[in-house]
PDB file of C-alpha atoms in Angstrom:
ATOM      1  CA  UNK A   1     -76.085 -10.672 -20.898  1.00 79.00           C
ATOM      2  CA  UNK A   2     -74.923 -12.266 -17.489  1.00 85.00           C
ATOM      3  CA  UNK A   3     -73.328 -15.085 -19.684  1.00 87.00           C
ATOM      4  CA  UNK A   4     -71.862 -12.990 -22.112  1.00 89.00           C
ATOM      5  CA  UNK A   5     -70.147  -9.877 -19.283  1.00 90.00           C
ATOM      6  CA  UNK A   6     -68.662 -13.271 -17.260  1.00 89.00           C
ATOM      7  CA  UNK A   7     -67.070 -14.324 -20.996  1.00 89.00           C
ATOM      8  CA  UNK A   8     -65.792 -10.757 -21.365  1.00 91.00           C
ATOM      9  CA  UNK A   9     -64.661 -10.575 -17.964  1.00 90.00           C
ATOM     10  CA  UNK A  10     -62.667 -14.377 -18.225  1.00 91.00           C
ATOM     11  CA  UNK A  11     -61.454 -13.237 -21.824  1.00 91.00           C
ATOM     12  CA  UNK A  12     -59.634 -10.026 -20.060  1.00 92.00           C
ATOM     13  CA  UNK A  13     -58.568 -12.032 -16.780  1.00 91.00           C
ATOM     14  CA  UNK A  14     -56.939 -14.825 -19.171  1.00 90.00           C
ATOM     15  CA  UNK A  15     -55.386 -11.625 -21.506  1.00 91.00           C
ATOM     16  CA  UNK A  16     -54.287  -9.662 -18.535  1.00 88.00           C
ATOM     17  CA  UNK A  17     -52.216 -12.811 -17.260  1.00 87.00           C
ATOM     18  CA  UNK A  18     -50.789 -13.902 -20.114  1.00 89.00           C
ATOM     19  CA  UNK A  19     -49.164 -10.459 -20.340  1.00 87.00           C
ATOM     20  CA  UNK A  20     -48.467 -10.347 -16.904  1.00 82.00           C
ATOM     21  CA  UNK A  21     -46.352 -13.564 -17.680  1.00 82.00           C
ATOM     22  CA  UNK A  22     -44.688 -12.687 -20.700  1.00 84.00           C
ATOM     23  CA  UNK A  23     -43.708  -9.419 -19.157  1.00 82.00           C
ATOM     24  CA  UNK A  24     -42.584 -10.477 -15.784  1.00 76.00           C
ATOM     25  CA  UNK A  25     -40.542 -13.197 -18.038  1.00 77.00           C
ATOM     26  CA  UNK A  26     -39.051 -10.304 -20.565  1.00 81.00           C
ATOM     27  CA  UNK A  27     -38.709  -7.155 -18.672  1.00 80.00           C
ATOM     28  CA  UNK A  28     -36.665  -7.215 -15.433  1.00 81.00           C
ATOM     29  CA  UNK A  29     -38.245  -3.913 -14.113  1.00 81.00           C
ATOM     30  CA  UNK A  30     -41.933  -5.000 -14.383  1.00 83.00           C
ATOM     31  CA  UNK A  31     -40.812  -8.558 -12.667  1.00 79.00           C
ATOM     32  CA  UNK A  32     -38.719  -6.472 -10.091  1.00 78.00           C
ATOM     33  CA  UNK A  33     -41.985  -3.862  -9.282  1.00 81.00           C
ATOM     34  CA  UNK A  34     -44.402  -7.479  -9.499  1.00 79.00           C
ATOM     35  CA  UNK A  35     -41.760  -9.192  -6.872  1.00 77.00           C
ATOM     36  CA  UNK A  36     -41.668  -5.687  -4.857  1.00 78.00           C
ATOM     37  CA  UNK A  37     -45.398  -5.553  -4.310  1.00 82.00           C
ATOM     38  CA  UNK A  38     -46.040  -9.157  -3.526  1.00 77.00           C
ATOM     39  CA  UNK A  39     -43.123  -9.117  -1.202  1.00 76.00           C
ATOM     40  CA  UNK A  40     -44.526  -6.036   0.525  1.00 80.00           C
ATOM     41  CA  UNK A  41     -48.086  -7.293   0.363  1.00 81.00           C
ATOM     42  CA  UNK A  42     -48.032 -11.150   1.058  1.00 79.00           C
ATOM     43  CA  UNK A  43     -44.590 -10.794   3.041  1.00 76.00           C
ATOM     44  CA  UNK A  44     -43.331 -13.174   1.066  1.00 74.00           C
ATOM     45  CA  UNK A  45     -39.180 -13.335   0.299  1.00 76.00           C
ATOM     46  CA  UNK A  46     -39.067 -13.348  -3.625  1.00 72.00           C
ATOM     47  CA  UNK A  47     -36.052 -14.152  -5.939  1.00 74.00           C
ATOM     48  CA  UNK A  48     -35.517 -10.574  -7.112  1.00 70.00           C
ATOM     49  CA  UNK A  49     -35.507  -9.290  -3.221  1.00 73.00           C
ATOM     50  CA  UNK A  50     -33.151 -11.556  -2.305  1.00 80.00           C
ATOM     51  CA  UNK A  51     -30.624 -10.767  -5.158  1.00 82.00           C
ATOM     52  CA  UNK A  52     -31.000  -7.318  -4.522  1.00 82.00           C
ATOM     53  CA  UNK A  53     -30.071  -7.628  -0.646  1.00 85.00           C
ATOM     54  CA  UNK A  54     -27.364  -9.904  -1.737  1.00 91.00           C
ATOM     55  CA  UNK A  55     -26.049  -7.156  -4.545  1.00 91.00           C
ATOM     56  CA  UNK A  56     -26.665  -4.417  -1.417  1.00 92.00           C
ATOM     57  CA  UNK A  57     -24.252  -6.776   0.471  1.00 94.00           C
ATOM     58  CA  UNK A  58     -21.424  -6.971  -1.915  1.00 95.00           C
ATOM     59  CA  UNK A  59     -21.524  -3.362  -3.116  1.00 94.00           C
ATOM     60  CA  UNK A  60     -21.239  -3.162   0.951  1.00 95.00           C
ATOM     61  CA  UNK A  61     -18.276  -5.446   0.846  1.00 94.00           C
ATOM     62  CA  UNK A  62     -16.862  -3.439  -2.488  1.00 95.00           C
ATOM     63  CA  UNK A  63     -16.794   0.069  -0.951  1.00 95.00           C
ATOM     64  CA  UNK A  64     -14.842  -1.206   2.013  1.00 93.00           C
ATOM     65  CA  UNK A  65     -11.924  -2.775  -0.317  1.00 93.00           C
ATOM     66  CA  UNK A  66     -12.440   0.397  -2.219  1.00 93.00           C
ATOM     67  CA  UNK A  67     -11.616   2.434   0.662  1.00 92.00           C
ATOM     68  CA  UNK A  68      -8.630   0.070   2.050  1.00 90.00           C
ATOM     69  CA  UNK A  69      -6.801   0.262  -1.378  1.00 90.00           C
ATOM     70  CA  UNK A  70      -7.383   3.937  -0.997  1.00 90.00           C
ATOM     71  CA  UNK A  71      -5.585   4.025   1.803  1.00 89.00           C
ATOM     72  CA  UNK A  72      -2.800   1.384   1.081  1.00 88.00           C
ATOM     73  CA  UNK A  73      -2.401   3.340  -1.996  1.00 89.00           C
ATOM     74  CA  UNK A  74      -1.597   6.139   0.200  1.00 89.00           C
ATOM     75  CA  UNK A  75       0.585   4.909   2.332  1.00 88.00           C
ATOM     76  CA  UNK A  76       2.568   3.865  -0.410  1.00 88.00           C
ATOM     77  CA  UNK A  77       2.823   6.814  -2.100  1.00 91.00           C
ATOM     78  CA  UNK A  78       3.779   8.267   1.557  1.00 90.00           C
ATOM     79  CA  UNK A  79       6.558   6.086   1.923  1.00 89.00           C
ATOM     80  CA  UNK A  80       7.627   6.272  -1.408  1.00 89.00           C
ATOM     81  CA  UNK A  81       7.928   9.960  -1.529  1.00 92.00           C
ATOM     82  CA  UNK A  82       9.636   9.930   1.812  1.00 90.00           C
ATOM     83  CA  UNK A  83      12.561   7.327  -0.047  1.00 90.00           C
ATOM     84  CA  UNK A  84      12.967   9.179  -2.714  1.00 92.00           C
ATOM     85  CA  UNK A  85      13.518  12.908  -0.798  1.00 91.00           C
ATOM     86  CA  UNK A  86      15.999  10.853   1.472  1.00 90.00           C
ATOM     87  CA  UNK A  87      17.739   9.340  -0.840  1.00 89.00           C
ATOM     88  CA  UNK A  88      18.334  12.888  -3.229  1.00 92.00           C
ATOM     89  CA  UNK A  89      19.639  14.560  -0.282  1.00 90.00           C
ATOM     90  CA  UNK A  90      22.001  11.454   0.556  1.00 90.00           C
ATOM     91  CA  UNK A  91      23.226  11.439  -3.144  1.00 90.00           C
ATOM     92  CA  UNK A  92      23.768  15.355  -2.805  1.00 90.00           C
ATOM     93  CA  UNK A  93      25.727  15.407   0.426  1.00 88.00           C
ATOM     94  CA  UNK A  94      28.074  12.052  -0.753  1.00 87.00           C
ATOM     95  CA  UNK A  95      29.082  14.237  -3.970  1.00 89.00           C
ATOM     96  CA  UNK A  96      29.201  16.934  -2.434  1.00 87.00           C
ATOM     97  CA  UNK A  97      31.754  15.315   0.405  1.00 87.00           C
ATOM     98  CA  UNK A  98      33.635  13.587  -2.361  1.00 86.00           C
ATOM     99  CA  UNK A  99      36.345  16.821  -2.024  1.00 88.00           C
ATOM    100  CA  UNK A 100      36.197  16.857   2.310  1.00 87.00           C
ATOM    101  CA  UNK A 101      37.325  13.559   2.323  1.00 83.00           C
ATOM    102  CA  UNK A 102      40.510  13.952   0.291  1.00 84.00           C
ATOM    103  CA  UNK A 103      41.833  16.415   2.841  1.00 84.00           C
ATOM    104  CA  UNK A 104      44.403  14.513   5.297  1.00 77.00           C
ATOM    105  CA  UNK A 105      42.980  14.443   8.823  1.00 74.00           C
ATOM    106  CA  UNK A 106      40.002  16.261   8.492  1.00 84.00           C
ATOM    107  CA  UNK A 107      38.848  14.082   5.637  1.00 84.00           C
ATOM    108  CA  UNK A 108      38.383  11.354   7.963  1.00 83.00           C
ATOM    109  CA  UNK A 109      36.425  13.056  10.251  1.00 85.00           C
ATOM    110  CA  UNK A 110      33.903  14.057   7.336  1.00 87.00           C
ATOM    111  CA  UNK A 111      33.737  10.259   6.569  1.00 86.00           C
ATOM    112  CA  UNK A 112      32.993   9.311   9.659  1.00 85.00           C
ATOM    113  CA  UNK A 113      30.219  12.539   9.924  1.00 87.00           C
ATOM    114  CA  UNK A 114      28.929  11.305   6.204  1.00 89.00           C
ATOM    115  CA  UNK A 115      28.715   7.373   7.099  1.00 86.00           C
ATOM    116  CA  UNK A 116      27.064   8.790  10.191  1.00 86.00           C
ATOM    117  CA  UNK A 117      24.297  10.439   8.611  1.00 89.00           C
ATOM    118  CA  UNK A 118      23.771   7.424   6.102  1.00 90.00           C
ATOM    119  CA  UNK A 119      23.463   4.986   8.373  1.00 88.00           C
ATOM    120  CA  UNK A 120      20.449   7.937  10.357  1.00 90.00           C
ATOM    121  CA  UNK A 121      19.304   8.249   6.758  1.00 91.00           C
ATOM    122  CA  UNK A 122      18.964   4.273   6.367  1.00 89.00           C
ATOM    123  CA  UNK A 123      17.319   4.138  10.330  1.00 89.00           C
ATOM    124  CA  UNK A 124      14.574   6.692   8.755  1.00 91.00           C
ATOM    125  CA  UNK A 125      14.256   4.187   5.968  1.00 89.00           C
ATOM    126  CA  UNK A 126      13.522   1.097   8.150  1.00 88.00           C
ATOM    127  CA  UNK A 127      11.211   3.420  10.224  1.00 87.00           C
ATOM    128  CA  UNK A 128       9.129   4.032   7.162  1.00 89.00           C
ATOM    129  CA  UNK A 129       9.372   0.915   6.279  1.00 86.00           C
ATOM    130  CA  UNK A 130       7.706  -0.202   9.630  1.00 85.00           C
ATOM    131  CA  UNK A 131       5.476   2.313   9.784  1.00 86.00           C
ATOM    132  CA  UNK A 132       4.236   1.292   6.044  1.00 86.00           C
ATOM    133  CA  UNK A 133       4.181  -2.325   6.846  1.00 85.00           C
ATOM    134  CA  UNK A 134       1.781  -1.069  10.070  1.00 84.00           C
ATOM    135  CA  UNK A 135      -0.259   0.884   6.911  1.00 85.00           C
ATOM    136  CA  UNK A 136      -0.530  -1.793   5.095  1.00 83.00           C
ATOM    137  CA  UNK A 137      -1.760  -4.558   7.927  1.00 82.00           C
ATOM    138  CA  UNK A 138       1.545  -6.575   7.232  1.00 82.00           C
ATOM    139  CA  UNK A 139       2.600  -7.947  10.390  1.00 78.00           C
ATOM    140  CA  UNK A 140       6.127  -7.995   9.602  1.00 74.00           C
ATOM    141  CA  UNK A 141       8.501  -6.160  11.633  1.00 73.00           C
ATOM    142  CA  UNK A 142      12.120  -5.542  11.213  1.00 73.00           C
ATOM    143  CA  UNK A 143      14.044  -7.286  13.538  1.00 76.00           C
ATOM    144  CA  UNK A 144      15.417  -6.000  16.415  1.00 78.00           C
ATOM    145  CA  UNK A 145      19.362  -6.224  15.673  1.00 78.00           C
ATOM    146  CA  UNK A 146      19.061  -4.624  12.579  1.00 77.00           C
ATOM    147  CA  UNK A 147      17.536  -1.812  14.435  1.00 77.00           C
ATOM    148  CA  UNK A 148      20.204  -1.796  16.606  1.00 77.00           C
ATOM    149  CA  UNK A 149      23.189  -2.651  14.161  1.00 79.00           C
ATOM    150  CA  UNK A 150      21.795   0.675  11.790  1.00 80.00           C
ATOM    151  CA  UNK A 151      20.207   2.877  14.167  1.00 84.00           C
ATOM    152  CA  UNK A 152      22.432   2.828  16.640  1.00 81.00           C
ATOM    153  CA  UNK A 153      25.747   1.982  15.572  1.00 79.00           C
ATOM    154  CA  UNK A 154      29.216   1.868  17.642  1.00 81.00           C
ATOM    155  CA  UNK A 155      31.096   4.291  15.251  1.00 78.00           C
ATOM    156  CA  UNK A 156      35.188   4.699  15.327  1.00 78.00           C
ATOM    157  CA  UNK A 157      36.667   8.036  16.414  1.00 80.00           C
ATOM    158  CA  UNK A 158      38.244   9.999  13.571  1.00 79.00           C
ATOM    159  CA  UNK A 159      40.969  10.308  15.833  1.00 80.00           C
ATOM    160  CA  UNK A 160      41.995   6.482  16.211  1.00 80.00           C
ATOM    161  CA  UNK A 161      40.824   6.176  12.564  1.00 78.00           C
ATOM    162  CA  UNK A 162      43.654   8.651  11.287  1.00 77.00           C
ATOM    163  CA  UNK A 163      46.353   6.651  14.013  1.00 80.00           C
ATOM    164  CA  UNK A 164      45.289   2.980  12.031  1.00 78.00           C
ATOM    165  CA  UNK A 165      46.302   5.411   8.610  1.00 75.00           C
ATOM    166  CA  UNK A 166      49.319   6.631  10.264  1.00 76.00           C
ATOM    167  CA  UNK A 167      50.552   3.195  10.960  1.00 78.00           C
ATOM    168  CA  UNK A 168      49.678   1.432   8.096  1.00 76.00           C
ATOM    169  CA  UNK A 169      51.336   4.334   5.526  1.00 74.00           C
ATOM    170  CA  UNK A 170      54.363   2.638   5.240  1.00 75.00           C
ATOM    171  CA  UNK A 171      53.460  -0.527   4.866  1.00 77.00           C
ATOM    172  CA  UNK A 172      51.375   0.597   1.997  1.00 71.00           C
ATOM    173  CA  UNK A 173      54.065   2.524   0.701  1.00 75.00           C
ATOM    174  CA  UNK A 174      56.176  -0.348   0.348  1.00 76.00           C
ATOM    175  CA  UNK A 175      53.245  -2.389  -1.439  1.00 75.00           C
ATOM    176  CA  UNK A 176      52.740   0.269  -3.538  1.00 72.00           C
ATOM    177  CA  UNK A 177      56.647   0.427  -4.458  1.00 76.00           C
ATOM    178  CA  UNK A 178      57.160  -3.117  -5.078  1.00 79.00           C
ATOM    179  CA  UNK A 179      53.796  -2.941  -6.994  1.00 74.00           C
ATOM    180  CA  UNK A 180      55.576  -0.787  -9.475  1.00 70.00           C
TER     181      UNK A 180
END
């Protein structure tokens, strides 16, 4: 009886790991749980625990692009919203100034006043601009004389403006006469 309980006993032992194999080879959960508990038990680092930290490492890594594109996203959308609100109203006042200008004298003046707030209109521009490029982690920055040249231009009084006219009427006059 001895003999025959040790046969039994070998029989299941040599059953019981030839399923063992075949399912730690076909199923990835039972080969994960088998790797699990002789990783915890042995303290051993197995293949499948060291895929998994490296998975837990780039879903790390994923979530952080994730949440940068969210934000570049935004800030493009930002600046793009801010364009396009600045450049309706820019569009609306030129049109609208179109009738201003043709008045002698005082026409001037509104074309100085309208260049005047396109070139403030184009100095918000390269502010957003900047402030996207900050946004964005683009080190670029626009340089300093084109600040300067658009944000803080050295604009002619209407005044001398309508003189330079004055002066120069004839002489397009006659051009315009011997034109004809």
């Amino acid at each position: 009886m001895i003999t025959w309980t040790k046969r039994a006993l070998l029989t299941l032992a040599f059953l019981g790991l030839i399923a063992t194999n075949i399912l730690t080879v076909t199923h990835a959960a039972f080969n994960a749980a088998v790797s699990g508990i002789l990783g915890t038990a042995l303290g051993v680092k197995t293949v499948s625990g060291l895929l998994q930290h490296r998975l837990a490492v780039q879903d790390k890594v994923i979530e952080a692009q994730k949440s940068k594109v969210l934000k570049q996203k935004a800030a493009t959308k930002r600046f793009g919203k801010r364009i396009a609100t600045r450049t309706r109203r820019v569009a609306a006042k030129s049109i609208a100034a179109i009738p201003a200008e043709a008045i002698p004298f005082i026409g001037v003046a509104v074309l100085v006043a309208d260049t005047s707030y396109e070139l403030y209109a184009a100095c918000e521009n390269i502010k957003d601009l900047d402030q996207l490029y900050a946004d964005l982690g683009i080190e670029d920055e626009t340089a300093e004389d084109t600040m300067h040249s658009v944000c803080d231009p050295k604009l002619p009084d209407p005044g001398d403006v309508w003189k330079g006219v004055v002066n120069k009427a004839d002489q397009w006059w006659d051009e315009l006469v011997d034109a004809v």
